[in-house]
Amino acid sequence: MRRKQIVQPSDPAAVAAMMVMRLYVAGGAPNSVQAIANLEAICQQHLKGHYQLEIVDVFEQPLRALADGVIVTPSLTKLSPLPAAQIVGNLSDTRKVLLALGLQGKTP
Amino acid sequence: MTTACPGSKAEADHPEAEAALVAFIQRLVHDSSTVRAIEAGEVDAILDPASGRALLLPEARAALRRGETSTNQVLATLPREEYQRLLAGLEPVTLAFGDVLYEPGELIRQIYFPNEGLLVSLLILVENHGALEIGLVGNEGVVGLPLAQGIGTSSVRAVAQGAGTALWMEAASFHQALETCPALQRALHRYTHALIAQITQTAACNRFHQVEARLARWLLMASDRLQSDLIRFTHEWLADLLGVRRVGITVAASALQQRKLIQYSRGNITILDREGLKASACECYQKIKDIFDRAESWPADTQP
């Protein structure tokens, strides 16, 4: 599965404030593809480049996903800033995703 | 965990096997939101700790076999149930550079949902002049938007700018689907607003801004929609799209290349310095992007 990533802010001062996330997907399966598209849209609108996103294909790295405690995909893990969070599903409910990421109510 | 996943032995294509898989997952999962995602059909695969393998669920496997995956962002925002209903009428299609989807005044027979990597130009034809681009659509939008407003003919020429894939739906099926898909209606309303904003801003841009700034704006817009810094276009084609002479594009591209913002050779343009290119673009790039981003953020505020 073709995937560019990682996205990082160019301003070093912004690095400290950026959100670090990892999205576990199952190749090009429908919910996984939807989750990537939805997350990219959310990041573009709400994080404006202040994020680092790694996309892990569980068919390529199943043991890594298991080591990270992932049982089903798609599954998004917010690593920092704390508190950490995990969201399972295709991320189509934008409000739920924003809430889990701690972005609810923040101006895009 | 030593219990082997049922699917690791039987590639579950049968209802009994699927039920066993779901029961297995539910034993593993104690988190209620994960259970809800499974029940809503939003899970593609499970990881079996015993075998160390990732296993596709039957529905995902069947969808992959049928080629029913899409990276279109309008489709991606739909709830799973609504997306599944739409899939019945959607067909995959591969387009090549120069393929004409619609001509002005002709019937719109299909609506297209471009996947990542496909770029479609909306062109207005002016007598004794070339075809001027007034809109650019990638996987963030749809082509054939008048159908969503109940209009069956196109006012523009829609042309594929390079090879790519899309899902398409016949007009009659789309009208039926739209009535039963409120989330699709809302997504298309948002995109309509964003596309109108793009078209109106482009009209002002074409009249008032210098070629170099317009070229920078266009390259950034294309790059955003392709999600790639590599854009394959000849100077002749870009000159037509922007409504300027070829030499104008050559001069502008040379200036951007000299400042190490882009690099071009034989129809390949690579963006080297995105921030620098933004600084060289006219205000229209950021205005169009901001309006699109704001429109996309509406559902978070308006969903019940």
mmCIF file of C-alpha atoms in Angstrom:
data_model
loop_
_atom_site.group_PDB
_atom_site.id
_atom_site.type_symbol
_atom_site.label_atom_id
_atom_site.label_comp_id
_atom_site.label_asym_id
_atom_site.label_seq_id
_atom_site.Cartn_x
_atom_site.Cartn_y
_atom_site.Cartn_z
ATOM 1 C CA MET A 1 0.000 0.000 0.000
ATOM 2 C CA ARG A 2 1.497 3.303 -1.090
ATOM 3 C CA ARG A 3 1.755 5.780 1.717
ATOM 4 C CA LYS A 4 3.620 8.981 2.171
ATOM 5 C CA GLN A 5 4.058 10.058 5.804
ATOM 6 C CA ILE A 6 5.391 11.358 8.159
ATOM 7 C CA VAL A 7 4.079 14.920 8.246
ATOM 8 C CA GLN A 8 6.082 17.275 10.368
ATOM 9 C CA PRO A 9 5.970 21.003 11.009
ATOM 10 C CA SER A 10 8.926 22.944 9.659
ATOM 11 C CA ASP A 11 8.990 25.386 12.566
ATOM 12 C CA PRO A 12 11.051 23.883 15.432
ATOM 13 C CA ALA A 13 9.024 25.823 17.990
ATOM 14 C CA ALA A 14 5.907 24.038 16.786
ATOM 15 C CA VAL A 15 7.440 20.592 17.213
ATOM 16 C CA ALA A 16 6.935 20.666 20.971
ATOM 17 C CA ALA A 17 3.226 21.436 20.511
ATOM 18 C CA MET A 18 2.521 18.941 17.760
ATOM 19 C CA MET A 19 0.257 15.940 18.051
ATOM 20 C CA VAL A 20 1.838 12.544 17.452
ATOM 21 C CA MET A 21 -0.458 9.814 16.167
ATOM 22 C CA ARG A 22 -0.227 6.326 14.749
ATOM 23 C CA LEU A 23 -2.926 4.833 12.549
ATOM 24 C CA TYR A 24 -3.033 1.061 12.142
ATOM 25 C CA VAL A 25 -4.704 -0.029 8.914
ATOM 26 C CA ALA A 26 -5.364 -3.256 7.040
ATOM 27 C CA GLY A 27 -3.890 -2.597 3.591
ATOM 28 C CA GLY A 28 -6.469 -1.125 1.233
ATOM 29 C CA ALA A 29 -9.513 -2.519 3.034
ATOM 30 C CA PRO A 30 -12.528 -0.174 2.899
ATOM 31 C CA ASN A 31 -12.676 1.002 6.518
ATOM 32 C CA SER A 32 -8.911 1.515 6.557
ATOM 33 C CA VAL A 33 -8.991 3.613 3.408
ATOM 34 C CA GLN A 34 -11.883 5.615 4.833
ATOM 35 C CA ALA A 35 -10.011 6.128 8.102
ATOM 36 C CA ILE A 36 -6.934 7.487 6.293
ATOM 37 C CA ALA A 37 -8.992 9.898 4.199
ATOM 38 C CA ASN A 38 -11.005 11.071 7.206
ATOM 39 C CA LEU A 39 -7.938 11.525 9.385
ATOM 40 C CA GLU A 40 -6.088 13.442 6.681
ATOM 41 C CA ALA A 41 -9.053 15.789 6.339
ATOM 42 C CA ILE A 42 -9.279 16.280 10.117
ATOM 43 C CA CYS A 43 -5.526 16.922 10.397
ATOM 44 C CA GLN A 44 -5.603 19.427 7.550
ATOM 45 C CA GLN A 45 -8.485 21.328 9.080
ATOM 46 C CA HIS A 46 -7.726 21.176 12.771
ATOM 47 C CA LEU A 47 -3.991 20.644 13.152
ATOM 48 C CA LYS A 48 -2.684 22.746 10.264
ATOM 49 C CA GLY A 49 0.564 20.818 9.887
ATOM 50 C CA HIS A 50 1.207 20.595 13.643
ATOM 51 C CA TYR A 51 1.121 16.834 13.715
ATOM 52 C CA GLN A 52 3.134 13.744 13.073
ATOM 53 C CA LEU A 53 1.240 10.793 11.688
ATOM 54 C CA GLU A 54 2.595 7.340 11.055
ATOM 55 C CA ILE A 55 0.475 4.846 9.182
ATOM 56 C CA VAL A 56 1.207 1.213 9.989
ATOM 57 C CA ASP A 57 -0.115 -1.541 7.746
ATOM 58 C CA VAL A 58 -0.822 -4.521 10.005
ATOM 59 C CA PHE A 59 -0.302 -6.923 7.109
ATOM 60 C CA GLU A 60 3.281 -5.685 6.869
ATOM 61 C CA GLN A 61 3.933 -5.275 10.604
ATOM 62 C CA PRO A 62 1.462 -7.448 12.558
ATOM 63 C CA LEU A 63 3.817 -8.098 15.451
ATOM 64 C CA ARG A 64 4.436 -4.417 15.938
ATOM 65 C CA ALA A 65 0.703 -3.779 16.085
ATOM 66 C CA LEU A 66 0.250 -6.603 18.599
ATOM 67 C CA ALA A 67 3.120 -5.261 20.697
ATOM 68 C CA ASP A 68 1.336 -1.911 20.724
ATOM 69 C CA GLY A 69 -1.819 -3.577 22.015
ATOM 70 C CA VAL A 70 -3.788 -3.246 18.785
ATOM 71 C CA ILE A 71 -6.419 -5.946 18.290
ATOM 72 C CA VAL A 72 -8.568 -4.592 15.474
ATOM 73 C CA THR A 73 -8.058 -2.172 12.583
ATOM 74 C CA PRO A 74 -8.488 0.584 11.660
ATOM 75 C CA SER A 75 -7.278 1.874 14.992
ATOM 76 C CA LEU A 76 -5.876 5.323 15.732
ATOM 77 C CA THR A 77 -3.568 5.911 18.669
ATOM 78 C CA LYS A 78 -2.786 9.369 19.942
ATOM 79 C CA LEU A 79 0.654 9.180 21.533
ATOM 80 C CA SER A 80 1.199 12.780 22.547
ATOM 81 C CA PRO A 81 0.403 15.189 24.019
ATOM 82 C CA LEU A 82 -0.957 13.220 26.948
ATOM 83 C CA PRO A 83 -3.478 11.900 27.751
ATOM 84 C CA ALA A 84 -3.021 9.137 25.197
ATOM 85 C CA ALA A 85 -6.134 7.950 23.390
ATOM 86 C CA GLN A 86 -7.263 5.198 21.073
ATOM 87 C CA ILE A 87 -10.092 5.347 18.551
ATOM 88 C CA VAL A 88 -11.314 2.308 16.642
ATOM 89 C CA GLY A 89 -13.274 2.504 13.388
ATOM 90 C CA ASN A 90 -13.295 4.428 10.133
ATOM 91 C CA LEU A 91 -13.190 7.870 11.834
ATOM 92 C CA SER A 92 -16.259 9.081 9.944
ATOM 93 C CA ASP A 93 -17.740 10.639 13.086
ATOM 94 C CA THR A 94 -15.637 13.803 13.099
ATOM 95 C CA ARG A 95 -17.025 15.051 16.395
ATOM 96 C CA LYS A 96 -16.142 11.819 18.163
ATOM 97 C CA VAL A 97 -12.602 11.887 16.751
ATOM 98 C CA LEU A 98 -12.075 15.517 17.749
ATOM 99 C CA LEU A 99 -13.324 14.740 21.229
ATOM 100 C CA ALA A 100 -10.982 11.777 21.598
ATOM 101 C CA LEU A 101 -8.036 13.831 20.340
ATOM 102 C CA GLY A 102 -8.868 16.650 22.722
ATOM 103 C CA LEU A 103 -9.593 19.046 19.873
ATOM 104 C CA GLN A 104 -13.294 19.544 20.478
ATOM 105 C CA GLY A 105 -14.236 23.201 20.613
ATOM 106 C CA LYS A 106 -10.883 24.434 19.331
ATOM 107 C CA THR A 107 -10.972 26.780 16.379
ATOM 108 C CA PRO A 108 -9.847 25.050 13.203
ATOM 109 C CA MET B 1 -3.520 -15.275 24.998
ATOM 110 C CA THR B 2 -3.128 -18.732 23.537
ATOM 111 C CA THR B 3 -6.535 -19.239 21.936
ATOM 112 C CA ALA B 4 -6.121 -19.383 18.175
ATOM 113 C CA CYS B 5 -8.393 -17.181 16.152
ATOM 114 C CA PRO B 6 -11.059 -19.193 14.281
ATOM 115 C CA GLY B 7 -10.235 -17.286 11.100
ATOM 116 C CA SER B 8 -6.596 -18.352 11.234
ATOM 117 C CA LYS B 9 -7.617 -21.871 10.265
ATOM 118 C CA ALA B 10 -10.736 -21.260 8.233
ATOM 119 C CA GLU B 11 -10.538 -18.294 5.862
ATOM 120 C CA ALA B 12 -13.977 -17.303 6.977
ATOM 121 C CA ASP B 13 -16.311 -16.804 4.063
ATOM 122 C CA HIS B 14 -19.321 -18.409 5.746
ATOM 123 C CA PRO B 15 -21.798 -16.927 8.233
ATOM 124 C CA GLU B 16 -20.876 -19.474 10.922
ATOM 125 C CA ALA B 17 -17.199 -18.637 10.578
ATOM 126 C CA GLU B 18 -17.961 -14.910 10.665
ATOM 127 C CA ALA B 19 -20.021 -15.343 13.835
ATOM 128 C CA ALA B 20 -17.153 -17.293 15.386
ATOM 129 C CA LEU B 21 -14.743 -14.524 14.434
ATOM 130 C CA VAL B 22 -16.938 -11.849 15.959
ATOM 131 C CA ALA B 23 -17.348 -13.895 19.141
ATOM 132 C CA PHE B 24 -13.577 -14.328 19.257
ATOM 133 C CA ILE B 25 -12.993 -10.591 18.902
ATOM 134 C CA GLN B 26 -15.555 -9.820 21.577
ATOM 135 C CA ARG B 27 -13.726 -12.132 23.970
ATOM 136 C CA LEU B 28 -10.530 -10.197 23.302
ATOM 137 C CA VAL B 29 -12.102 -6.788 23.493
ATOM 138 C CA HIS B 30 -13.260 -5.235 26.719
ATOM 139 C CA ASP B 31 -13.602 -1.681 25.520
ATOM 140 C CA SER B 32 -17.196 -0.696 24.731
ATOM 141 C CA SER B 33 -16.286 1.765 21.952
ATOM 142 C CA THR B 34 -14.344 -0.986 20.149
ATOM 143 C CA VAL B 35 -17.322 -3.323 20.470
ATOM 144 C CA ARG B 36 -19.549 -0.595 18.997
ATOM 145 C CA ALA B 37 -17.134 -0.140 16.057
ATOM 146 C CA ILE B 38 -17.208 -3.891 15.403
ATOM 147 C CA GLU B 39 -20.989 -3.992 15.555
ATOM 148 C CA ALA B 40 -21.215 -0.997 13.203
ATOM 149 C CA GLY B 41 -19.077 -2.832 10.612
ATOM 150 C CA GLU B 42 -16.220 -0.319 10.943
ATOM 151 C CA VAL B 43 -13.524 -2.950 11.488
ATOM 152 C CA ASP B 44 -11.580 -4.552 8.621
ATOM 153 C CA ALA B 45 -9.171 -6.920 10.314
ATOM 154 C CA ILE B 46 -8.214 -8.479 13.597
ATOM 155 C CA LEU B 47 -4.805 -9.354 14.947
ATOM 156 C CA ASP B 48 -4.519 -12.893 16.231
ATOM 157 C CA PRO B 49 -2.055 -12.979 19.129
ATOM 158 C CA ALA B 50 -1.646 -16.754 18.833
ATOM 159 C CA SER B 51 -0.525 -16.809 15.214
ATOM 160 C CA GLY B 52 0.885 -13.261 15.088
ATOM 161 C CA ARG B 53 -1.104 -12.665 11.910
ATOM 162 C CA ALA B 54 -3.530 -10.024 10.772
ATOM 163 C CA LEU B 55 -6.760 -11.523 9.430
ATOM 164 C CA LEU B 56 -9.211 -9.746 7.163
ATOM 165 C CA LEU B 57 -12.847 -9.983 8.129
ATOM 166 C CA PRO B 58 -15.050 -11.555 5.427
ATOM 167 C CA GLU B 59 -16.810 -8.315 4.512
ATOM 168 C CA ALA B 60 -13.516 -6.481 3.963
ATOM 169 C CA ARG B 61 -12.113 -9.379 1.949
ATOM 170 C CA ALA B 62 -15.192 -9.459 -0.275
ATOM 171 C CA ALA B 63 -15.051 -5.684 -0.785
ATOM 172 C CA LEU B 64 -11.378 -5.905 -1.781
ATOM 173 C CA ARG B 65 -12.183 -8.645 -4.268
ATOM 174 C CA ARG B 66 -14.881 -6.475 -5.813
ATOM 175 C CA GLY B 67 -12.592 -3.428 -5.940
ATOM 176 C CA GLU B 68 -14.935 -1.480 -3.695
ATOM 177 C CA THR B 69 -12.447 0.751 -2.002
ATOM 178 C CA SER B 70 -12.255 4.467 -2.448
ATOM 179 C CA THR B 71 -9.975 7.242 -1.281
ATOM 180 C CA ASN B 72 -12.526 9.890 -2.160
ATOM 181 C CA GLN B 73 -12.977 12.195 0.809
ATOM 182 C CA VAL B 74 -16.675 12.867 0.204
ATOM 183 C CA LEU B 75 -17.381 9.135 0.382
ATOM 184 C CA ALA B 76 -14.985 8.701 3.295
ATOM 185 C CA THR B 77 -16.971 11.039 5.525
ATOM 186 C CA LEU B 78 -20.168 9.000 5.141
ATOM 187 C CA PRO B 79 -21.376 6.729 7.923
ATOM 188 C CA ARG B 80 -20.670 3.078 7.166
ATOM 189 C CA GLU B 81 -24.317 2.181 6.596
ATOM 190 C CA GLU B 82 -24.834 4.980 4.095
ATOM 191 C CA TYR B 83 -21.578 4.183 2.301
ATOM 192 C CA GLN B 84 -22.664 0.540 1.946
ATOM 193 C CA ARG B 85 -25.988 1.606 0.435
ATOM 194 C CA LEU B 86 -24.169 3.786 -2.104
ATOM 195 C CA LEU B 87 -21.752 1.037 -3.079
ATOM 196 C CA ALA B 88 -24.551 -0.842 -4.809
ATOM 197 C CA GLY B 89 -24.620 1.859 -7.498
ATOM 198 C CA LEU B 90 -20.929 2.748 -7.644
ATOM 199 C CA GLU B 91 -18.576 1.330 -10.264
ATOM 200 C CA PRO B 92 -14.798 1.711 -10.477
ATOM 201 C CA VAL B 93 -13.471 3.482 -13.565
ATOM 202 C CA THR B 94 -9.969 4.277 -14.805
ATOM 203 C CA LEU B 95 -9.440 7.526 -16.647
ATOM 204 C CA ALA B 96 -6.562 8.566 -18.902
ATOM 205 C CA PHE B 97 -5.040 11.977 -19.586
ATOM 206 C CA GLY B 98 -7.397 14.038 -21.732
ATOM 207 C CA ASP B 99 -10.508 11.909 -21.161
ATOM 208 C CA VAL B 100 -13.520 14.207 -21.435
ATOM 209 C CA LEU B 101 -16.158 13.491 -18.792
ATOM 210 C CA TYR B 102 -18.614 16.168 -19.901
ATOM 211 C CA GLU B 103 -18.973 18.801 -22.598
ATOM 212 C CA PRO B 104 -20.873 22.074 -22.146
ATOM 213 C CA GLY B 105 -24.563 21.694 -22.867
ATOM 214 C CA GLU B 106 -24.406 17.914 -22.827
ATOM 215 C CA LEU B 107 -26.189 15.579 -20.450
ATOM 216 C CA ILE B 108 -24.373 14.584 -17.273
ATOM 217 C CA ARG B 109 -24.822 10.838 -17.378
ATOM 218 C CA GLN B 110 -22.621 9.957 -14.390
ATOM 219 C CA ILE B 111 -21.280 11.533 -11.256
ATOM 220 C CA TYR B 112 -17.595 10.823 -10.470
ATOM 221 C CA PHE B 113 -15.923 10.462 -7.072
ATOM 222 C CA PRO B 114 -12.173 10.752 -7.871
ATOM 223 C CA ASN B 115 -9.700 8.673 -5.906
ATOM 224 C CA GLU B 116 -6.351 9.974 -4.692
ATOM 225 C CA GLY B 117 -4.121 10.726 -7.687
ATOM 226 C CA LEU B 118 -6.851 11.764 -10.147
ATOM 227 C CA LEU B 119 -7.130 15.419 -11.075
ATOM 228 C CA VAL B 120 -10.025 16.797 -13.151
ATOM 229 C CA SER B 121 -10.124 20.287 -14.660
ATOM 230 C CA LEU B 122 -13.378 22.152 -15.160
ATOM 231 C CA LEU B 123 -12.935 24.258 -18.291
ATOM 232 C CA ILE B 124 -14.970 27.057 -19.799
ATOM 233 C CA LEU B 125 -14.846 27.344 -23.586
ATOM 234 C CA VAL B 126 -14.556 30.823 -25.062
ATOM 235 C CA GLU B 127 -14.889 31.345 -28.805
ATOM 236 C CA ASN B 128 -11.546 32.042 -30.543
ATOM 237 C CA HIS B 129 -9.675 31.250 -27.315
ATOM 238 C CA GLY B 130 -8.517 28.130 -25.587
ATOM 239 C CA ALA B 131 -10.314 26.286 -22.811
ATOM 240 C CA LEU B 132 -9.799 28.247 -19.603
ATOM 241 C CA GLU B 133 -9.737 26.406 -16.305
ATOM 242 C CA ILE B 134 -12.237 27.654 -13.744
ATOM 243 C CA GLY B 135 -12.128 24.757 -11.275
ATOM 244 C CA LEU B 136 -9.892 21.907 -10.208
ATOM 245 C CA VAL B 137 -11.215 18.733 -8.575
ATOM 246 C CA GLY B 138 -9.336 15.927 -6.883
ATOM 247 C CA ASN B 139 -10.246 13.323 -4.307
ATOM 248 C CA GLU B 140 -11.602 16.060 -2.018
ATOM 249 C CA GLY B 141 -14.647 16.485 -4.252
ATOM 250 C CA VAL B 142 -16.905 15.180 -6.982
ATOM 251 C CA VAL B 143 -17.308 15.822 -10.702
ATOM 252 C CA GLY B 144 -20.875 16.206 -11.903
ATOM 253 C CA LEU B 145 -22.047 18.324 -9.014
ATOM 254 C CA PRO B 146 -25.018 19.849 -10.905
ATOM 255 C CA LEU B 147 -26.723 16.453 -10.529
ATOM 256 C CA ALA B 148 -26.870 17.054 -6.777
ATOM 257 C CA GLN B 149 -28.874 20.230 -7.465
ATOM 258 C CA GLY B 150 -31.196 18.437 -9.853
ATOM 259 C CA ILE B 151 -29.510 19.887 -12.961
ATOM 260 C CA GLY B 152 -28.874 17.350 -15.709
ATOM 261 C CA THR B 153 -26.634 19.251 -18.124
ATOM 262 C CA SER B 154 -23.096 20.527 -17.764
ATOM 263 C CA SER B 155 -22.054 24.138 -18.257
ATOM 264 C CA VAL B 156 -18.368 23.221 -18.426
ATOM 265 C CA ARG B 157 -16.006 20.738 -20.019
ATOM 266 C CA ALA B 158 -14.578 18.321 -17.470
ATOM 267 C CA VAL B 159 -11.242 16.755 -18.463
ATOM 268 C CA ALA B 160 -9.029 14.253 -16.661
ATOM 269 C CA GLN B 161 -5.537 15.663 -16.113
ATOM 270 C CA GLY B 162 -3.536 12.467 -16.152
ATOM 271 C CA ALA B 163 -4.389 8.886 -15.422
ATOM 272 C CA GLY B 164 -6.271 7.966 -12.298
ATOM 273 C CA THR B 165 -9.231 6.120 -10.893
ATOM 274 C CA ALA B 166 -12.636 7.091 -9.600
ATOM 275 C CA LEU B 167 -15.910 5.562 -8.557
ATOM 276 C CA TRP B 168 -18.819 6.627 -10.715
ATOM 277 C CA MET B 169 -22.564 6.317 -10.490
ATOM 278 C CA GLU B 170 -25.273 6.621 -13.128
ATOM 279 C CA ALA B 171 -27.365 9.787 -12.793
ATOM 280 C CA ALA B 172 -30.629 7.923 -12.132
ATOM 281 C CA SER B 173 -29.055 5.771 -9.414
ATOM 282 C CA PHE B 174 -27.453 8.837 -7.894
ATOM 283 C CA HIS B 175 -30.774 10.680 -7.636
ATOM 284 C CA GLN B 176 -32.327 7.699 -5.875
ATOM 285 C CA ALA B 177 -29.335 7.295 -3.565
ATOM 286 C CA LEU B 178 -29.293 10.976 -2.664
ATOM 287 C CA GLU B 179 -32.849 10.814 -1.319
ATOM 288 C CA THR B 180 -31.899 8.126 1.188
ATOM 289 C CA CYS B 181 -28.466 9.441 2.136
ATOM 290 C CA PRO B 182 -28.708 12.590 4.284
ATOM 291 C CA ALA B 183 -24.991 12.569 5.113
ATOM 292 C CA LEU B 184 -24.174 12.520 1.389
ATOM 293 C CA GLN B 185 -26.545 15.464 0.881
ATOM 294 C CA ARG B 186 -24.761 17.436 3.600
ATOM 295 C CA ALA B 187 -21.321 16.513 2.223
ATOM 296 C CA LEU B 188 -22.333 17.659 -1.272
ATOM 297 C CA HIS B 189 -23.791 20.925 0.059
ATOM 298 C CA ARG B 190 -20.464 21.651 1.749
ATOM 299 C CA TYR B 191 -18.514 20.769 -1.370
ATOM 300 C CA THR B 192 -20.824 22.887 -3.551
ATOM 301 C CA HIS B 193 -20.055 25.888 -1.373
ATOM 302 C CA ALA B 194 -16.316 25.227 -1.552
ATOM 303 C CA LEU B 195 -16.342 24.719 -5.328
ATOM 304 C CA ILE B 196 -18.334 27.912 -5.950
ATOM 305 C CA ALA B 197 -15.802 29.761 -3.798
ATOM 306 C CA GLN B 198 -12.967 28.258 -5.826
ATOM 307 C CA ILE B 199 -14.599 29.245 -9.120
ATOM 308 C CA THR B 200 -15.346 32.827 -8.058
ATOM 309 C CA GLN B 201 -11.857 33.312 -6.630
ATOM 310 C CA THR B 202 -10.327 31.869 -9.800
ATOM 311 C CA ALA B 203 -12.350 34.339 -11.902
ATOM 312 C CA ALA B 204 -10.838 37.263 -9.975
ATOM 313 C CA CYS B 205 -7.395 35.664 -10.039
ATOM 314 C CA ASN B 206 -7.434 35.230 -13.815
ATOM 315 C CA ARG B 207 -8.274 38.920 -14.239
ATOM 316 C CA PHE B 208 -5.988 40.608 -11.720
ATOM 317 C CA HIS B 209 -2.950 38.496 -10.862
ATOM 318 C CA GLN B 210 0.416 38.025 -12.549
ATOM 319 C CA VAL B 211 1.229 34.772 -14.326
ATOM 320 C CA GLU B 212 3.944 33.767 -11.857
ATOM 321 C CA ALA B 213 1.631 34.111 -8.842
ATOM 322 C CA ARG B 214 -1.149 32.283 -10.678
ATOM 323 C CA LEU B 215 1.189 29.468 -11.684
ATOM 324 C CA ALA B 216 2.350 29.111 -8.064
ATOM 325 C CA ARG B 217 -1.292 29.065 -6.937
ATOM 326 C CA TRP B 218 -2.189 26.415 -9.500
ATOM 327 C CA LEU B 219 0.780 24.178 -8.633
ATOM 328 C CA LEU B 220 -0.115 24.296 -4.931
ATOM 329 C CA MET B 221 -3.765 23.523 -5.632
ATOM 330 C CA ALA B 222 -2.843 20.613 -7.895
ATOM 331 C CA SER B 223 -0.328 19.322 -5.368
ATOM 332 C CA ASP B 224 -2.904 19.453 -2.552
ATOM 333 C CA ARG B 225 -5.399 17.497 -4.607
ATOM 334 C CA LEU B 226 -2.876 14.952 -5.880
ATOM 335 C CA GLN B 227 -1.283 14.722 -2.421
ATOM 336 C CA SER B 228 2.038 14.699 -4.205
ATOM 337 C CA ASP B 229 4.817 17.183 -4.905
ATOM 338 C CA LEU B 230 5.281 15.770 -8.414
ATOM 339 C CA ILE B 231 2.951 17.212 -11.038
ATOM 340 C CA ARG B 232 3.092 16.091 -14.670
ATOM 341 C CA PHE B 233 2.211 18.970 -16.989
ATOM 342 C CA THR B 234 3.654 20.554 -20.089
ATOM 343 C CA HIS B 235 4.012 24.305 -20.439
ATOM 344 C CA GLU B 236 1.598 24.288 -23.383
ATOM 345 C CA TRP B 237 -1.121 22.617 -21.367
ATOM 346 C CA LEU B 238 -0.605 24.894 -18.363
ATOM 347 C CA ALA B 239 -0.714 27.943 -20.634
ATOM 348 C CA ASP B 240 -4.112 26.828 -21.927
ATOM 349 C CA LEU B 241 -5.453 26.166 -18.436
ATOM 350 C CA LEU B 242 -4.343 29.550 -17.129
ATOM 351 C CA GLY B 243 -5.314 31.401 -20.300
ATOM 352 C CA VAL B 244 -1.864 32.798 -21.046
ATOM 353 C CA ARG B 245 0.725 32.394 -23.793
ATOM 354 C CA ARG B 246 3.162 29.506 -23.534
ATOM 355 C CA VAL B 247 6.099 31.888 -23.204
ATOM 356 C CA GLY B 248 4.413 33.411 -20.166
ATOM 357 C CA ILE B 249 4.410 30.025 -18.417
ATOM 358 C CA THR B 250 8.023 29.389 -19.427
ATOM 359 C CA VAL B 251 9.157 32.722 -17.966
ATOM 360 C CA ALA B 252 7.159 32.213 -14.765
ATOM 361 C CA ALA B 253 8.335 28.619 -14.304
ATOM 362 C CA SER B 254 11.949 29.658 -14.911
ATOM 363 C CA ALA B 255 11.664 32.357 -12.261
ATOM 364 C CA LEU B 256 10.240 29.873 -9.735
ATOM 365 C CA GLN B 257 12.954 27.372 -10.618
ATOM 366 C CA GLN B 258 15.729 29.946 -10.259
ATOM 367 C CA ARG B 259 14.511 30.624 -6.723
ATOM 368 C CA LYS B 260 14.653 26.839 -6.093
ATOM 369 C CA LEU B 261 10.932 26.654 -5.390
ATOM 370 C CA ILE B 262 10.250 24.147 -8.158
ATOM 371 C CA GLN B 263 12.194 22.007 -10.586
ATOM 372 C CA TYR B 264 10.885 21.095 -14.003
ATOM 373 C CA SER B 265 11.988 18.913 -16.860
ATOM 374 C CA ARG B 266 10.082 17.356 -19.750
ATOM 375 C CA GLY B 267 6.621 17.840 -18.330
ATOM 376 C CA ASN B 268 7.512 16.911 -14.761
ATOM 377 C CA ILE B 269 7.233 19.686 -12.218
ATOM 378 C CA THR B 270 8.437 19.006 -8.677
ATOM 379 C CA ILE B 271 7.696 21.328 -5.784
ATOM 380 C CA LEU B 272 10.932 21.742 -3.820
ATOM 381 C CA ASP B 273 9.934 24.439 -1.344
ATOM 382 C CA ARG B 274 6.218 24.504 -0.522
ATOM 383 C CA GLU B 275 6.424 27.430 1.911
ATOM 384 C CA GLY B 276 8.433 29.454 -0.579
ATOM 385 C CA LEU B 277 5.931 28.664 -3.310
ATOM 386 C CA LYS B 278 3.091 29.767 -1.027
ATOM 387 C CA ALA B 279 4.868 33.075 -0.531
ATOM 388 C CA SER B 280 5.075 33.469 -4.319
ATOM 389 C CA ALA B 281 1.432 32.551 -4.922
ATOM 390 C CA CYS B 282 -1.324 35.132 -4.949
ATOM 391 C CA GLU B 283 -3.738 35.353 -2.013
ATOM 392 C CA CYS B 284 -6.209 33.184 -3.911
ATOM 393 C CA TYR B 285 -4.522 29.903 -2.948
ATOM 394 C CA GLN B 286 -4.934 30.460 0.777
ATOM 395 C CA LYS B 287 -8.435 31.928 0.422
ATOM 396 C CA ILE B 288 -9.677 28.920 -1.563
ATOM 397 C CA LYS B 289 -8.025 26.536 0.883
ATOM 398 C CA ASP B 290 -9.425 28.298 3.943
ATOM 399 C CA ILE B 291 -12.972 28.264 2.593
ATOM 400 C CA PHE B 292 -12.674 24.564 1.783
ATOM 401 C CA ASP B 293 -11.251 23.763 5.229
ATOM 402 C CA ARG B 294 -13.980 25.743 6.991
ATOM 403 C CA ALA B 295 -16.690 24.033 4.925
ATOM 404 C CA GLU B 296 -15.238 20.642 5.804
ATOM 405 C CA SER B 297 -15.235 21.428 9.512
ATOM 406 C CA TRP B 298 -18.963 22.185 9.574
ATOM 407 C CA PRO B 299 -20.172 18.668 10.253
ATOM 408 C CA ALA B 300 -18.393 18.617 13.610
ATOM 409 C CA ASP B 301 -20.435 21.625 14.621
ATOM 410 C CA THR B 302 -23.770 20.787 13.036
ATOM 411 C CA GLN B 303 -24.258 17.065 13.504
ATOM 412 C CA PRO B 304 -26.849 16.326 16.187
#
